[in-house]
mmCIF file of C-alpha atoms in Angstrom:
data_model
loop_
_atom_site.group_PDB
_atom_site.id
_atom_site.type_symbol
_atom_site.label_atom_id
_atom_site.label_comp_id
_atom_site.label_asym_id
_atom_site.label_seq_id
_atom_site.Cartn_x
_atom_site.Cartn_y
_atom_site.Cartn_z
ATOM 1 C CA MET O 1 -5.406 -18.992 -22.310
ATOM 2 C CA PRO O 2 -1.641 -18.685 -22.056
ATOM 3 C CA THR O 3 -1.279 -15.504 -24.170
ATOM 4 C CA LYS O 4 -3.548 -13.550 -21.807
ATOM 5 C CA SER O 5 -1.557 -14.430 -18.787
ATOM 6 C CA SER O 6 1.790 -14.123 -20.294
ATOM 7 C CA LEU O 7 1.475 -10.366 -20.912
ATOM 8 C CA TYR O 8 0.569 -10.115 -17.195
ATOM 9 C CA ASP O 9 3.829 -11.807 -16.319
ATOM 10 C CA ARG O 10 5.886 -10.088 -18.990
ATOM 11 C CA ASP O 11 4.697 -6.450 -18.831
ATOM 12 C CA PHE O 12 2.461 -5.379 -15.984
ATOM 13 C CA TYR O 13 1.995 -1.842 -17.209
ATOM 14 C CA ALA O 14 0.949 -2.912 -20.753
ATOM 15 C CA TRP O 15 -1.320 -5.502 -19.271
ATOM 16 C CA SER O 16 -3.159 -3.099 -16.961
ATOM 17 C CA ILE O 17 -3.790 -0.570 -19.784
ATOM 18 C CA GLU O 18 -4.950 -3.347 -22.153
ATOM 19 C CA GLN O 19 -7.232 -4.965 -19.627
ATOM 20 C CA ALA O 20 -8.849 -1.644 -18.673
ATOM 21 C CA ALA O 21 -9.513 -0.916 -22.314
ATOM 22 C CA LEU O 22 -10.996 -4.402 -22.966
ATOM 23 C CA LEU O 23 -13.381 -3.910 -20.038
ATOM 24 C CA ARG O 24 -14.382 -0.419 -21.093
ATOM 25 C CA GLU O 25 -15.128 -1.662 -24.577
ATOM 26 C CA GLY O 26 -17.217 -4.507 -23.276
ATOM 27 C CA ARG O 27 -14.836 -7.166 -24.704
ATOM 28 C CA VAL O 28 -15.001 -9.117 -21.512
ATOM 29 C CA ALA O 29 -14.514 -12.482 -23.198
ATOM 30 C CA GLU O 30 -11.015 -11.431 -24.311
ATOM 31 C CA ALA O 31 -10.042 -10.092 -20.849
ATOM 32 C CA ASP O 32 -7.715 -11.908 -18.466
ATOM 33 C CA LEU O 33 -10.287 -12.297 -15.729
ATOM 34 C CA GLU O 34 -8.232 -14.602 -13.597
ATOM 35 C CA ASN O 35 -5.424 -12.155 -13.106
ATOM 36 C CA ILE O 36 -7.749 -9.257 -12.745
ATOM 37 C CA ALA O 37 -9.384 -11.155 -9.882
ATOM 38 C CA GLU O 38 -5.880 -11.738 -8.478
ATOM 39 C CA GLU O 39 -5.164 -8.019 -8.560
ATOM 40 C CA LEU O 40 -8.531 -7.225 -6.892
ATOM 41 C CA GLU O 41 -7.690 -9.594 -4.149
ATOM 42 C CA SER O 42 -4.255 -8.101 -3.717
ATOM 43 C CA MET O 43 -5.832 -4.640 -3.379
ATOM 44 C CA GLY O 44 -8.156 -5.968 -0.716
ATOM 45 C CA LYS O 45 -5.237 -7.570 1.159
ATOM 46 C CA ALA O 46 -3.197 -4.393 0.908
ATOM 47 C CA GLU O 47 -6.049 -2.435 2.440
ATOM 48 C CA LYS O 48 -6.307 -4.885 5.357
ATOM 49 C CA ARG O 49 -2.585 -4.818 5.902
ATOM 50 C CA GLU O 50 -2.493 -1.115 5.974
ATOM 51 C CA PHE O 51 -5.312 -1.105 8.523
ATOM 52 C CA VAL O 52 -3.277 -3.540 10.741
ATOM 53 C CA ASP O 53 -0.175 -1.423 10.210
ATOM 54 C CA CYS O 54 -1.899 1.747 11.363
ATOM 55 C CA LEU O 55 -3.337 0.004 14.386
ATOM 56 C CA ALA O 56 0.123 -1.285 15.291
ATOM 57 C CA VAL O 57 1.549 2.222 15.102
ATOM 58 C CA LEU O 58 -1.241 3.502 17.277
ATOM 59 C CA MET O 59 -0.825 0.823 19.952
ATOM 60 C CA LEU O 60 2.995 1.223 19.888
ATOM 61 C CA HIS O 61 2.597 4.850 20.721
ATOM 62 C CA LEU O 62 0.007 4.070 23.369
ATOM 63 C CA LEU O 63 2.331 1.542 24.953
ATOM 64 C CA LYS O 64 5.164 4.062 25.050
ATOM 65 C CA TRP O 65 2.733 6.632 26.445
ATOM 66 C CA CYS O 66 1.901 4.175 29.358
ATOM 67 C CA TYR O 67 5.257 2.631 30.037
ATOM 68 C CA GLN O 68 7.619 5.531 29.389
ATOM 69 C CA PRO O 69 5.750 8.444 30.749
ATOM 70 C CA SER O 70 8.890 10.538 30.952
ATOM 71 C CA GLY O 71 8.765 10.866 27.161
ATOM 72 C CA ARG O 72 5.214 12.259 27.050
ATOM 73 C CA GLY O 73 4.964 15.414 25.086
ATOM 74 C CA ASP O 74 3.476 17.075 21.992
ATOM 75 C CA SER O 75 5.344 14.885 19.606
ATOM 76 C CA TRP O 76 3.942 11.657 21.016
ATOM 77 C CA ARG O 77 0.572 13.250 21.359
ATOM 78 C CA LEU O 78 0.687 14.059 17.648
ATOM 79 C CA SER O 79 1.804 10.622 16.699
ATOM 80 C CA ILE O 80 -1.196 9.136 18.513
ATOM 81 C CA ALA O 81 -3.608 11.653 16.955
ATOM 82 C CA ASP O 82 -2.216 11.016 13.480
ATOM 83 C CA ALA O 83 -2.510 7.252 13.774
ATOM 84 C CA ARG O 84 -6.118 7.685 14.986
ATOM 85 C CA ASP O 85 -6.927 9.890 11.977
ATOM 86 C CA GLU O 86 -5.472 7.391 9.541
ATOM 87 C CA ILE O 87 -7.499 4.574 11.097
ATOM 88 C CA ALA O 88 -10.651 6.633 10.872
ATOM 89 C CA ASP O 89 -9.985 7.487 7.211
ATOM 90 C CA LEU O 90 -9.316 3.870 6.369
ATOM 91 C CA LEU O 91 -12.494 2.721 8.050
ATOM 92 C CA ALA O 92 -14.398 5.510 6.306
ATOM 93 C CA ASP O 93 -13.232 4.056 2.923
ATOM 94 C CA SER O 94 -13.700 0.433 3.972
ATOM 95 C CA PRO O 95 -16.110 0.028 6.883
ATOM 96 C CA SER O 96 -16.044 -3.741 6.374
ATOM 97 C CA LEU O 97 -12.523 -3.885 7.791
ATOM 98 C CA LYS O 98 -14.215 -3.797 11.158
ATOM 99 C CA ALA O 99 -15.587 -7.231 10.538
ATOM 100 C CA ASN O 100 -12.180 -8.732 11.527
ATOM 101 C CA LEU O 101 -11.381 -6.344 14.349
ATOM 102 C CA ASP O 102 -10.336 -9.003 16.810
ATOM 103 C CA SER O 103 -7.804 -10.650 14.583
ATOM 104 C CA ALA O 104 -6.562 -7.227 13.358
ATOM 105 C CA MET O 105 -6.121 -6.056 16.938
ATOM 106 C CA ALA O 106 -4.301 -9.196 17.914
ATOM 107 C CA SER O 107 -1.748 -9.083 15.141
ATOM 108 C CA ALA O 108 -1.302 -5.327 15.418
ATOM 109 C CA TYR O 109 -0.742 -5.622 19.142
ATOM 110 C CA ARG O 110 1.844 -8.385 18.739
ATOM 111 C CA ASP O 111 3.885 -6.109 16.388
ATOM 112 C CA ALA O 112 3.400 -3.057 18.637
ATOM 113 C CA ARG O 113 4.537 -4.930 21.773
ATOM 114 C CA ARG O 114 7.705 -6.144 20.049
ATOM 115 C CA GLU O 115 8.578 -2.723 18.632
ATOM 116 C CA ALA O 116 7.763 -1.028 21.995
ATOM 117 C CA ALA O 117 10.240 -3.268 23.753
ATOM 118 C CA ILE O 118 12.951 -2.284 21.311
ATOM 119 C CA GLU O 119 12.179 1.520 21.383
ATOM 120 C CA THR O 120 11.806 1.722 25.232
ATOM 121 C CA GLU O 121 14.623 -0.820 25.937
ATOM 122 C CA LEU O 122 12.253 -2.514 28.339
ATOM 123 C CA ALA O 123 11.734 -6.285 28.391
ATOM 124 C CA GLU O 124 8.923 -7.480 26.200
ATOM 125 C CA GLU O 125 7.438 -9.075 29.320
ATOM 126 C CA THR O 126 6.919 -5.617 30.785
ATOM 127 C CA PHE O 127 4.030 -5.111 28.424
ATOM 128 C CA PRO O 128 0.746 -7.094 28.764
ATOM 129 C CA ALA O 129 0.595 -10.271 26.605
ATOM 130 C CA GLN O 130 -2.760 -9.181 25.098
ATOM 131 C CA ALA O 131 -3.821 -5.705 24.139
ATOM 132 C CA PRO O 132 -4.902 -3.951 27.299
ATOM 133 C CA TRP O 133 -7.356 -1.744 25.412
ATOM 134 C CA THR O 134 -10.354 -2.472 23.218
ATOM 135 C CA PHE O 135 -10.376 -1.001 19.703
ATOM 136 C CA SER O 136 -12.957 1.587 20.718
ATOM 137 C CA GLU O 137 -10.726 2.790 23.516
ATOM 138 C CA ALA O 138 -7.561 2.835 21.426
ATOM 139 C CA ALA O 139 -9.275 4.754 18.598
ATOM 140 C CA ASP O 140 -11.060 7.181 20.913
ATOM 141 C CA GLU O 141 -9.576 10.714 20.638
ATOM 142 C CA SER O 142 -10.061 11.454 24.266
ATOM 143 C CA PHE O 143 -8.445 8.257 25.491
ATOM 144 C CA TRP O 144 -5.054 8.832 27.163
ATOM 145 C CA PRO O 145 -4.224 5.752 29.239
ATOM 146 C CA GLY O 146 -2.290 5.824 32.461
ATOM 147 C CA MET S 1 -26.140 0.506 -12.317
ATOM 148 C CA PRO S 2 -26.069 2.469 -9.055
ATOM 149 C CA ALA S 3 -26.063 -0.565 -6.708
ATOM 150 C CA LYS S 4 -22.814 -1.877 -8.145
ATOM 151 C CA SER S 5 -20.937 1.368 -7.998
ATOM 152 C CA SER S 6 -22.204 2.402 -4.637
ATOM 153 C CA LEU S 7 -20.370 -0.361 -2.871
ATOM 154 C CA TYR S 8 -17.252 0.796 -4.609
ATOM 155 C CA ASP S 9 -17.768 4.253 -3.036
ATOM 156 C CA ARG S 10 -18.981 2.992 0.247
ATOM 157 C CA ASP S 11 -16.660 0.203 1.117
ATOM 158 C CA PHE S 12 -13.557 -0.381 -0.979
ATOM 159 C CA TYR S 13 -12.418 -3.452 0.848
ATOM 160 C CA ALA S 14 -15.782 -5.257 0.577
ATOM 161 C CA TRP S 15 -16.019 -4.188 -3.062
ATOM 162 C CA SER S 16 -12.631 -5.576 -3.986
ATOM 163 C CA VAL S 17 -13.356 -8.933 -2.292
ATOM 164 C CA GLU S 18 -16.791 -9.117 -3.916
ATOM 165 C CA GLN S 19 -15.630 -8.280 -7.410
ATOM 166 C CA ALA S 20 -12.713 -10.759 -7.280
ATOM 167 C CA ALA S 21 -15.263 -13.478 -6.212
ATOM 168 C CA LEU S 22 -17.683 -12.607 -9.070
ATOM 169 C CA LEU S 23 -14.883 -12.822 -11.651
ATOM 170 C CA ARG S 24 -13.610 -16.146 -10.203
ATOM 171 C CA GLU S 25 -17.144 -17.523 -10.381
ATOM 172 C CA GLY S 26 -17.607 -16.414 -13.950
ATOM 173 C CA ARG S 27 -20.455 -14.081 -12.955
ATOM 174 C CA VAL S 28 -19.022 -11.270 -15.163
ATOM 175 C CA ALA S 29 -22.423 -9.782 -15.968
ATOM 176 C CA GLU S 30 -22.920 -8.901 -12.272
ATOM 177 C CA ALA S 31 -19.471 -7.364 -11.867
ATOM 178 C CA ASP S 32 -18.687 -3.653 -11.657
ATOM 179 C CA LEU S 33 -16.594 -3.573 -14.808
ATOM 180 C CA GLU S 34 -16.401 0.172 -15.036
ATOM 181 C CA ASN S 35 -14.812 0.602 -11.645
ATOM 182 C CA ILE S 36 -12.598 -2.407 -12.203
ATOM 183 C CA ALA S 37 -11.350 -0.678 -15.387
ATOM 184 C CA GLU S 38 -10.773 2.445 -13.294
ATOM 185 C CA GLU S 39 -8.656 0.486 -10.739
ATOM 186 C CA LEU S 40 -6.686 -1.207 -13.530
ATOM 187 C CA GLU S 41 -5.910 2.239 -15.021
ATOM 188 C CA SER S 42 -4.821 3.534 -11.601
ATOM 189 C CA MET S 43 -2.459 0.568 -11.245
ATOM 190 C CA GLY S 44 -0.977 1.393 -14.645
ATOM 191 C CA LYS S 45 -0.489 5.016 -13.721
ATOM 192 C CA ALA S 46 1.057 4.139 -10.393
ATOM 193 C CA GLU S 47 3.627 1.976 -12.268
ATOM 194 C CA LYS S 48 4.462 4.940 -14.584
ATOM 195 C CA ARG S 49 4.712 7.327 -11.633
ATOM 196 C CA GLU S 50 7.039 4.917 -9.797
ATOM 197 C CA PHE S 51 9.170 4.737 -12.914
ATOM 198 C CA VAL S 52 9.483 8.494 -13.190
ATOM 199 C CA SER S 53 10.310 8.770 -9.511
ATOM 200 C CA ARG S 54 13.071 6.203 -9.770
ATOM 201 C CA LEU S 55 14.442 7.986 -12.804
ATOM 202 C CA THR S 56 14.354 11.299 -10.865
ATOM 203 C CA VAL S 57 16.454 9.770 -8.114
ATOM 204 C CA LEU S 58 19.031 8.576 -10.605
ATOM 205 C CA LEU S 59 19.255 11.903 -12.425
ATOM 206 C CA LEU S 60 19.550 13.805 -9.118
ATOM 207 C CA HIS S 61 22.513 11.642 -8.107
ATOM 208 C CA LEU S 62 24.124 12.064 -11.533
ATOM 209 C CA LEU S 63 23.701 15.809 -11.370
ATOM 210 C CA LYS S 64 25.365 15.916 -7.918
ATOM 211 C CA TRP S 65 28.195 13.667 -9.266
ATOM 212 C CA ARG S 66 28.823 16.040 -12.079
ATOM 213 C CA HIS S 67 28.515 19.372 -10.306
ATOM 214 C CA GLN S 68 29.683 18.660 -6.863
ATOM 215 C CA ARG S 69 32.918 16.823 -7.448
ATOM 216 C CA SER S 70 34.081 17.267 -3.946
ATOM 217 C CA GLY S 71 31.431 14.929 -2.682
ATOM 218 C CA ARG S 72 32.233 12.007 -4.906
ATOM 219 C CA GLY S 73 32.876 8.840 -2.976
ATOM 220 C CA LYS S 74 31.645 5.381 -2.239
ATOM 221 C CA SER S 75 28.374 6.515 -0.846
ATOM 222 C CA TRP S 76 27.347 8.449 -3.971
ATOM 223 C CA ARG S 77 28.674 5.616 -6.157
ATOM 224 C CA LEU S 78 26.406 3.236 -4.287
ATOM 225 C CA SER S 79 23.360 5.563 -4.619
ATOM 226 C CA ILE S 80 23.830 5.702 -8.380
ATOM 227 C CA ALA S 81 24.280 1.960 -8.692
ATOM 228 C CA ASN S 82 21.207 1.262 -6.587
ATOM 229 C CA ALA S 83 19.078 3.705 -8.534
ATOM 230 C CA ARG S 84 20.191 2.002 -11.737
ATOM 231 C CA ASP S 85 19.315 -1.373 -10.359
ATOM 232 C CA ASP S 86 15.882 -0.149 -9.254
ATOM 233 C CA ILE S 87 15.222 1.136 -12.819
ATOM 234 C CA ALA S 88 16.381 -2.066 -14.409
ATOM 235 C CA ASP S 89 14.056 -4.115 -12.076
ATOM 236 C CA HIS S 90 11.180 -1.883 -12.839
ATOM 237 C CA LEU S 91 11.712 -2.058 -16.619
ATOM 238 C CA GLU S 92 12.013 -5.813 -16.385
ATOM 239 C CA ASP S 93 8.515 -5.927 -14.927
ATOM 240 C CA ASN S 94 7.140 -3.247 -17.314
ATOM 241 C CA PRO S 95 9.213 -3.235 -20.532
ATOM 242 C CA SER S 96 6.517 -1.111 -22.283
ATOM 243 C CA LEU S 97 7.466 1.815 -20.019
ATOM 244 C CA LYS S 98 10.635 2.122 -22.219
ATOM 245 C CA ALA S 99 8.421 3.602 -24.852
ATOM 246 C CA MET S 100 7.891 6.616 -22.602
ATOM 247 C CA LEU S 101 11.548 7.158 -21.734
ATOM 248 C CA ASP S 102 11.878 10.522 -23.553
ATOM 249 C CA THR S 103 8.820 12.049 -21.890
ATOM 250 C CA ALA S 104 9.725 10.516 -18.510
ATOM 251 C CA ILE S 105 13.158 12.002 -18.591
#
């Protein structure tokens, strides 16, 4: 049904209001279900990406904590604590994000390692190729490596 | 239907994946339409908020331009041009937001 989709492409705001109204009125047959499914999938992906991003921030700070101990202080401590809180909040909203923990850790660590090399001005090879901590360790409030 | 909504409250990620699959498979009767409507409305509101915030940025730069003449220069000119571009892009995606221009400003 071209007209349904075309509003989606032409005017996202108008589309979202219209679709919400159609669903609320029970006029499901008239709704643009394909694009609604698309939007739901995007929300899921965004949630997953945010989880990986928060993990990457956490591991970046943990790497700096380990490999640049001279910089340790309240500000780094706070960054680590904040990242842990955000991860806990995300997992409270979406516990199923834990199902893909290994791949989330792997891609977050890859980003963290690259960024750590830039921020510390150390060679990337200085840092372990794989995450040196498990998720549970990294997320544990009382874990301060090194 | 408590079972449908409770996943929405309990696990947003699992809910979004599940609902998308139900819609794609045509199993609309099993879908959590009320919360899907809620999410669609939130998306609409977010677009509107984003529009207002981009307008605010533009107006702020214009006010500075007008009232702080000493600061005029390339950097301010660039900020204004960028803010205008952002607004134009946003209106291109959401032309119906134009209807709200007066309230937004």
